[in-house]
Amino acid sequence: MMGHWIIVPVVLPAVMGAFTVLVLRNNLGLSRVFSTAATVMLLAVALALLVGATRNGPEIYFLGNWPAPFGIVLGLDRLSALMVALTAFLALVVQLYAIGTGWDGRGRHFHALWQFQLMGVCGAFLTADAFNLFVFFEVLLIASYGLMIHAGGRDRLKAGVQYVAYNLVGSTLFLFALATIYSVTGTLNMADLAVKLPQLPAGDFALIRVAGVMLLMVFAIKGALVPLHFWLPATYAQAPGPVSALFAVMTKVGAYAVIRCFTLFFPADLPATGALFADLLLPAALLSLAVGSLGVLGAKDLPRLAAFGAITSMGTLFVAVAQFTPQATAAALYYAIHSTLAAGALFLVADLVVARRGTGNLLRALPVMPQHGLIAALFMATAIAVAGMPPLSGFLGKLLVLDATRGASMVLIWSAILLSSLITILGMARAGSTLFWKAHAAEGSLPPHPAQPLAFVAVFALLAGLGTLTLAAGPVTGWLAETARQLHDPAAFIAANKLGAP
Amino acid sequence: MSPALIAALPFLGALLPGLLIRAGRNACATVTGFVTLLALIGLGLHIPAVLRGEVIRTQIDWLPALGLNANFMLDGLGLLFAGLILGIGLLIILYARFYLSPRDPMGQFYTYLMLFQGAMLGIVLSDNILLLLVFWELTSLSSFLLIGYWKHLPEGRQGARMALAVTGAGGLAMIAGMLILGQIAGSYDLSDILQARDAIQASDWYLPALILILLGAFTKSAQFPFHFWLPHAMAAPTPVSAYLHSATMVKAGIFLMARLWPVLAGTPEWFWIVTSAGLITMVLGAVIGLFKDDLKALLAFSTVSHLGLITMLLGFGTKAAAMVAMFHILNHATFKAALFMVAGIVDHEAHTRDIKRLGGLRRLMPVTFTIATLAGLSMAGIPPLNGFLSKEMMLEQAAHTPPGLIGLLATLGALVSVAYSFRLIAHTFLGPQRTDYPHKPHDPGFGLWAAPALLAGLVVAIGLMPMTVAGWLVDAAAGAVTGTAAHAHIAHWHGLANPALWMSLAAIGGGLVLLGLHPTLDRLWTALPRPEAKRIFDGLMEPLAALSRHLTAALHPGMLSRYLWIATATIIIVSYYAFRSGSHLPGARALTEVEPIAAIGWLLLMAASVAVVLCHHQRLLTLILIAVVGLMVSVGFAYLSAPDLALTQISVEVVTVILLLLALNFLPKTTPRESSVPRKVRDLGLAALGGLAVGGLIYALMTRDFAFPSIADYHLANSKTLGGGTNVVNVILVDFRGYDTFGEITVLGIAALLIFALTESLLSPGAANDRLRGWVSDTPDAGDRHPLMMVVATRMMLPIALMVGIYIFLRGHNVPGGGFIAGLVVAIALVMQYMASGFGWTAARQRIDYHGLIGAGVLVAAATGIGSWFAGRPFMTSNYGYFEIWPLEEFELATAALFDLGVFLTVLGAVMLALSSLTRLAVRAGQTVNTEAFDMQSELEAEEP
């Protein structure tokens, strides 16, 4: 049993964030040391939780020792443990990048906000209470806003306002959804909802359907699903590189929330809702594939290209999620791990390029940049990963998604995924050709730039993660298949809540 | 050596050239060649077993859930192709060592080449079609790098991208085809699929799978209508052209058709699609090739034509034709690779590949001439060379395959082929010696001509002794393709009755005539309009890119109003759809009476809200109206018996209005008019719809009872007994759901840090900072900046306000109050001091840093939660007890109060940090800082010089 360790991924960054504000706020060096140490510890705890969740099955942590459904509970299962571990790994690597490039010193409170961001993301992954999920959406939203506008600048602040305003619409909608759910069912505990919703009187069906779709749209905003994705391109393109890289996991929060809520208490066999959510999710996912991949091909600069790449990958992910079958969910999870690491790597490479070239512009060739060859190789590798080409895990992930797709819409889905892959490949090839090949034909030279080895170590670490995911695809998918099975048969998770026990 | 290791060796070896280039170019080339040689020896050791008909396998589980396993097998077909890949690869490595100029990065070249070699070996040795797909796409990627190797040349970059686009698209189609194939067969292992011929051909999905797989094969092997990319890929260095575009990669599609021949071939669909594509490609490629002046372009189209020939043979679907196909693959690889290398040598020596600028090289380059002639005559199909053997066998197969048009067109293809082959030899090497070569050519060193010479030797050897040199290999490959033992009978003379003899003769005669007519035809050809592949391709790609650019830009103009409009409309439509498509019963609760006082408040709220919309251009007025709305909401809470909420709301209102007022000071006092009338109408409609929807939803919710017993009952029942407080709202906030509060105070704290960080970025050098410096207040200041009355009043109120704050804090657990409200009240008391006496005076008396207050608050709250671990309880488990200390009455102490202290500190710190950040803006904007408790603006101005 993991016991108190379950809440450590929330409390540890919260304490470290507060501590940094209280004691270390004027000392960048010490902030770096403590913050990195905290993230290392977070990763260690997350891995321990992963092992624990694998061995013990779902476990519930009763906050304040209040019985469910009356208090707030945290839920540790394979899925939440996986997402926390993924977050911790990405955060650690990207944090090293931020330190290595000096991004963290270009504004105030970087490390405190970073820790608070981790608190928010981990809290969202671990909670098993619908309202508490809202709270942690708020934590991660405000912290991400802070990180997004880190280091300031006109365009960045403008994008930041759009980001926060758009997401506040999402927060408001979240409240509407929760109010509706609570007013109809009288409960907010996810497992309790799973027990009660199937018994709902038919006269309440319409209202719970409204609540369900509102919840779905809240998560779709977080997951940047077209047509609720509009906050993403400018945000990801304008945010500091390492922050965009960390944000790769933020869209996954939306995907995670859909998987969690719509397998646990809004499953496909619920009489009140049935196939409603799948019918809405699938067209939106296909639309995201189109908008995202065309955006990759039409992007004027590299960070925007990466941003649209993120939208495409969310489209692929949601296509799998929308199947709501164990096989497709397992495929979605594999692809989610892959696309988090791949998108993170692409944003870091984009930042390397922008830092050396002075601009991410893709329409104009500039001379060869410092560390040209190495960065070109890294771009090639990340482009392969993002486009889903072999030999990296994106290809395997796409094969898994395609293989898991059956039924009437198979032809449509296959065409959409394969066509979007092609367009992404074309866009990546264009971008790489201008950035790295045409540069050899351009006159002049770019100013020198410090080598920043730590930054490259970070990118290599992400690529190593992708490589591991590829080579260990067999064991990983086996583990994920069991994860998906537990999600679609949540009896153990519900039982762990000990609902109604005194 | 296992097949898996053979395929892995080049990948492992790909690391070496990049490293060893530091040791020199010879070391680099040697080690690359050594790795290839090692793999070739490993392959060679298996020859006896394969010839015995054994299939050597390695099986490694990779992704069993999908059926993607790293299974490799080596059979006759694999042996033929792997032998070509490694054998010619070795020669290319040798050739490239002497071909690349000192400016070309050689380590990079060999690394790419080895990656490509590994990918190709992977394709031909895969025993799993998904694994094959992995390698298939890898060849596209590595060839992209090789074609674009000369990065500074636009042709190289464009050719690389075109090749990637075409072969990549085909590869993606093939993914779909392979998945379908595997699903029909129930396995992705080739060994299983090859057994499932009947199931596959009977399936409804046979035709889609066939078409998708053929798309992959045709694009890769440059079959009509996908042939256009290959000539543009010739921008690559010649070793790449010789390797990829003659001997190996373009044969991957052929290989795939041969590999799947047992299960896909033999149906009418297969026959018509594959045969006609092959036939058209063969004739078309030959005709275009005849009119190309660039040696490499001529050879490229010749390659297209020969690939068409092989495709056609596979399309026939007979075992004999499949065997001829295998034989021609071998022959074509030998003479075409040699010719490409010759073209490279000519280019290298004469500095041009343009046939019209060449001619008469025979005496200047005798060795090259000999090699070119042998290989060229073989390409033309002149006996006794190997090209003759397979071409005649091909003609025989074509003659025996109805309809008769096939034989006719095949003869035509052969005829044109003779013409361009002779043209290549004659116009480059024969004729009078010229004086205007760009560079005076002579034979290159041995290193450069060794490889093509060896290949030319093979051309002759196979031609003279076909059964000895190649028969066994062809048998093995054909046996693997057809699944039955094959015995080739290759001979030069089949008797006069053989139609192929006459077709061959016709081809040679006609070819010579055609060559004679070439100058005339060439003028005609040049005058004719013909589709230019590159222009068509660019004509497709550029608009697609431009369309993407425009669509993306049009869809994402960076206008928040548009984004929110779409989001709101989506939310309303989807929610409405969800509601309408579900069953709904109105709620059972009776409506309450409308009391006059409530109605007045409601009207006031409505009026203020509407006024906000009407007056929003005047920001100050808007702020006041918003305050009215907030006030009415507070009153509403109080009226509806929610005193805690009312208290919280009203203190929040006060704080936000003050902070907004301070911020407004630096902003224009009016909002510009930006919305057009249609947009206003749209927004009005949307707002009305949204308002109605939310109103309707709330009405539906408030008029019904919970479907199940609510968790609130538990909270009400246990607030005192288990939570130790009679104020249920507060117990919920700090105990039942204290964890939510913990999250929310963190949000508040972060928000304040954010305001600080934003201020910081505004104050750092930049446009915003300049604007602040140059800021001139657009409203007249009051002369009396810190009025005496206010200073005195706030001083007197401070201790009272602090006491009220502490009181509210302490009583919170049982009656309305608590840390949140207390924090706001104290903050207001302190804000008043700032307002009365100014920043400088107040800040000088402030001993606690506000950042620290926030940090401390969150830490105290977290520490309270962690404290319960030591009692063995989960995070945030509360405890309380009653104590009696003289002279006080009995009182309660609860850990929840400690948590509430954290809330208090965070709220206080957050508000104050926001205030001080705004003040820093004011200072930067030129406002003076007073150190005295009160001053007069006019006095200050008078003192300044």
Short mmCIF file of N, CA and C in Angstrom, two decimals, chain A residues 103-163:
data_model
loop_
_atom_site.label_atom_id
_atom_site.label_comp_id
_atom_site.label_asym_id
_atom_site.label_seq_id
_atom_site.Cartn_x
_atom_site.Cartn_y
_atom_site.Cartn_z
N TRP A 103 16.97 30.40 -19.27
CA TRP A 103 15.61 30.92 -19.39
C TRP A 103 15.02 31.26 -18.03
N ASP A 104 15.43 30.46 -17.01
CA ASP A 104 14.79 30.64 -15.71
C ASP A 104 15.17 31.96 -15.06
N GLY A 105 16.25 32.60 -15.54
CA GLY A 105 16.67 33.84 -14.92
C GLY A 105 16.13 35.09 -15.60
N ARG A 106 15.32 34.89 -16.65
CA ARG A 106 14.89 36.05 -17.43
C ARG A 106 13.62 36.69 -16.91
N GLY A 107 13.12 36.25 -15.79
CA GLY A 107 11.94 36.86 -15.17
C GLY A 107 11.94 36.46 -13.73
N ARG A 108 10.88 36.79 -13.02
CA ARG A 108 10.87 36.46 -11.60
C ARG A 108 10.09 35.19 -11.33
N HIS A 109 10.46 34.52 -10.23
CA HIS A 109 9.67 33.43 -9.66
C HIS A 109 9.53 32.22 -10.59
N PHE A 110 10.50 32.01 -11.49
CA PHE A 110 10.35 30.88 -12.42
C PHE A 110 10.19 29.56 -11.67
N HIS A 111 11.10 29.33 -10.73
CA HIS A 111 11.09 28.00 -10.10
C HIS A 111 9.90 27.80 -9.19
N ALA A 112 9.46 28.88 -8.52
CA ALA A 112 8.26 28.75 -7.69
C ALA A 112 7.06 28.41 -8.58
N LEU A 113 6.93 29.13 -9.68
CA LEU A 113 5.80 28.86 -10.58
C LEU A 113 5.90 27.46 -11.16
N TRP A 114 7.13 27.06 -11.46
CA TRP A 114 7.36 25.72 -12.02
C TRP A 114 6.83 24.65 -11.05
N GLN A 115 7.19 24.83 -9.78
CA GLN A 115 6.75 23.85 -8.78
C GLN A 115 5.22 23.90 -8.61
N PHE A 116 4.68 25.10 -8.60
CA PHE A 116 3.22 25.20 -8.47
C PHE A 116 2.53 24.57 -9.68
N GLN A 117 3.15 24.73 -10.83
CA GLN A 117 2.60 24.10 -12.03
C GLN A 117 2.57 22.58 -11.87
N LEU A 118 3.65 22.04 -11.35
CA LEU A 118 3.70 20.59 -11.13
C LEU A 118 2.66 20.16 -10.12
N MET A 119 2.49 20.99 -9.08
CA MET A 119 1.46 20.71 -8.09
C MET A 119 0.10 20.61 -8.77
N GLY A 120 -0.18 21.56 -9.63
CA GLY A 120 -1.48 21.58 -10.30
C GLY A 120 -1.68 20.37 -11.19
N VAL A 121 -0.66 20.05 -11.98
CA VAL A 121 -0.80 18.93 -12.92
C VAL A 121 -0.93 17.62 -12.16
N CYS A 122 -0.06 17.42 -11.18
CA CYS A 122 -0.12 16.17 -10.41
C CYS A 122 -1.44 16.07 -9.65
N GLY A 123 -1.88 17.19 -9.10
CA GLY A 123 -3.15 17.19 -8.38
C GLY A 123 -4.30 16.78 -9.29
N ALA A 124 -4.29 17.28 -10.51
CA ALA A 124 -5.35 16.94 -11.46
C ALA A 124 -5.31 15.46 -11.80
N PHE A 125 -4.09 14.92 -11.92
CA PHE A 125 -3.98 13.50 -12.27
C PHE A 125 -4.41 12.59 -11.13
N LEU A 126 -4.23 13.06 -9.90
CA LEU A 126 -4.43 12.16 -8.76
C LEU A 126 -5.81 12.24 -8.14
N THR A 127 -6.56 13.30 -8.43
CA THR A 127 -7.80 13.44 -7.71
C THR A 127 -8.86 12.47 -8.24
N ALA A 128 -9.74 12.07 -7.32
CA ALA A 128 -10.87 11.22 -7.71
C ALA A 128 -12.16 11.92 -7.33
N ASP A 129 -12.11 13.24 -7.33
CA ASP A 129 -13.26 14.05 -6.95
C ASP A 129 -13.45 15.10 -8.03
N ALA A 130 -14.68 15.20 -8.53
CA ALA A 130 -14.90 16.05 -9.70
C ALA A 130 -14.64 17.52 -9.40
N PHE A 131 -15.06 17.98 -8.20
CA PHE A 131 -14.85 19.40 -7.91
C PHE A 131 -13.37 19.68 -7.68
N ASN A 132 -12.71 18.73 -7.02
CA ASN A 132 -11.29 18.93 -6.77
C ASN A 132 -10.51 19.00 -8.07
N LEU A 133 -11.00 18.30 -9.08
CA LEU A 133 -10.36 18.39 -10.39
C LEU A 133 -10.42 19.84 -10.90
N PHE A 134 -11.57 20.48 -10.65
CA PHE A 134 -11.70 21.89 -11.03
C PHE A 134 -10.65 22.73 -10.32
N VAL A 135 -10.49 22.49 -9.02
CA VAL A 135 -9.54 23.28 -8.24
C VAL A 135 -8.14 23.16 -8.84
N PHE A 136 -7.77 21.94 -9.18
CA PHE A 136 -6.41 21.79 -9.70
C PHE A 136 -6.29 22.26 -11.15
N PHE A 137 -7.39 22.26 -11.87
CA PHE A 137 -7.37 22.94 -13.18
C PHE A 137 -7.03 24.42 -12.98
N GLU A 138 -7.60 25.00 -11.92
CA GLU A 138 -7.31 26.41 -11.64
C GLU A 138 -5.84 26.61 -11.28
N VAL A 139 -5.34 25.70 -10.42
CA VAL A 139 -3.93 25.84 -10.01
C VAL A 139 -3.03 25.77 -11.23
N LEU A 140 -3.29 24.78 -12.07
CA LEU A 140 -2.37 24.64 -13.21
C LEU A 140 -2.59 25.74 -14.23
N LEU A 141 -3.81 26.27 -14.30
CA LEU A 141 -4.05 27.36 -15.23
C LEU A 141 -3.29 28.62 -14.81
N ILE A 142 -3.43 28.98 -13.54
CA ILE A 142 -2.82 30.25 -13.12
C ILE A 142 -1.29 30.12 -13.14
N ALA A 143 -0.80 28.94 -12.73
CA ALA A 143 0.65 28.75 -12.75
C ALA A 143 1.16 28.75 -14.18
N SER A 144 0.40 28.14 -15.09
CA SER A 144 0.86 28.09 -16.47
C SER A 144 0.83 29.48 -17.10
N TYR A 145 -0.15 30.27 -16.68
CA TYR A 145 -0.19 31.65 -17.18
C TYR A 145 1.07 32.38 -16.74
N GLY A 146 1.42 32.17 -15.47
CA GLY A 146 2.63 32.80 -14.96
C GLY A 146 3.86 32.36 -15.73
N LEU A 147 3.96 31.08 -16.01
CA LEU A 147 5.13 30.58 -16.74
C LEU A 147 5.11 31.08 -18.18
N MET A 148 3.89 31.14 -18.73
CA MET A 148 3.77 31.52 -20.13
C MET A 148 4.28 32.93 -20.38
N ILE A 149 3.97 33.84 -19.45
CA ILE A 149 4.40 35.23 -19.68
C ILE A 149 5.74 35.51 -19.02
N HIS A 150 6.41 34.43 -18.59
CA HIS A 150 7.74 34.59 -18.00
C HIS A 150 8.65 35.32 -19.00
N ALA A 151 9.37 36.29 -18.48
CA ALA A 151 10.30 37.08 -19.29
C ALA A 151 9.60 38.15 -20.12
N GLY A 152 8.28 38.20 -20.11
CA GLY A 152 7.56 39.33 -20.69
C GLY A 152 7.75 39.53 -22.18
N GLY A 153 7.46 40.71 -22.63
CA GLY A 153 7.50 41.00 -24.07
C GLY A 153 6.10 41.19 -24.59
N ARG A 154 5.96 42.12 -25.53
CA ARG A 154 4.66 42.54 -26.01
C ARG A 154 3.81 41.38 -26.55
N ASP A 155 4.36 40.63 -27.51
CA ASP A 155 3.60 39.55 -28.14
C ASP A 155 3.24 38.47 -27.13
N ARG A 156 4.19 38.21 -26.24
CA ARG A 156 3.95 37.15 -25.27
C ARG A 156 2.83 37.56 -24.31
N LEU A 157 2.85 38.81 -23.86
CA LEU A 157 1.80 39.26 -22.94
C LEU A 157 0.45 39.23 -23.63
N LYS A 158 0.43 39.62 -24.90
CA LYS A 158 -0.83 39.62 -25.63
C LYS A 158 -1.37 38.19 -25.74
N ALA A 159 -0.50 37.28 -26.11
CA ALA A 159 -0.92 35.88 -26.20
C ALA A 159 -1.36 35.37 -24.83
N GLY A 160 -0.67 35.86 -23.80
CA GLY A 160 -1.01 35.42 -22.45
C GLY A 160 -2.41 35.83 -22.06
N VAL A 161 -2.80 37.04 -22.41
CA VAL A 161 -4.16 37.49 -22.09
C VAL A 161 -5.18 36.60 -22.78
N GLN A 162 -4.91 36.29 -24.05
CA GLN A 162 -5.83 35.41 -24.78
C GLN A 162 -5.90 34.04 -24.13
N TYR A 163 -4.73 33.56 -23.74
CA TYR A 163 -4.69 32.24 -23.12
C TYR A 163 -5.54 32.20 -21.87
#
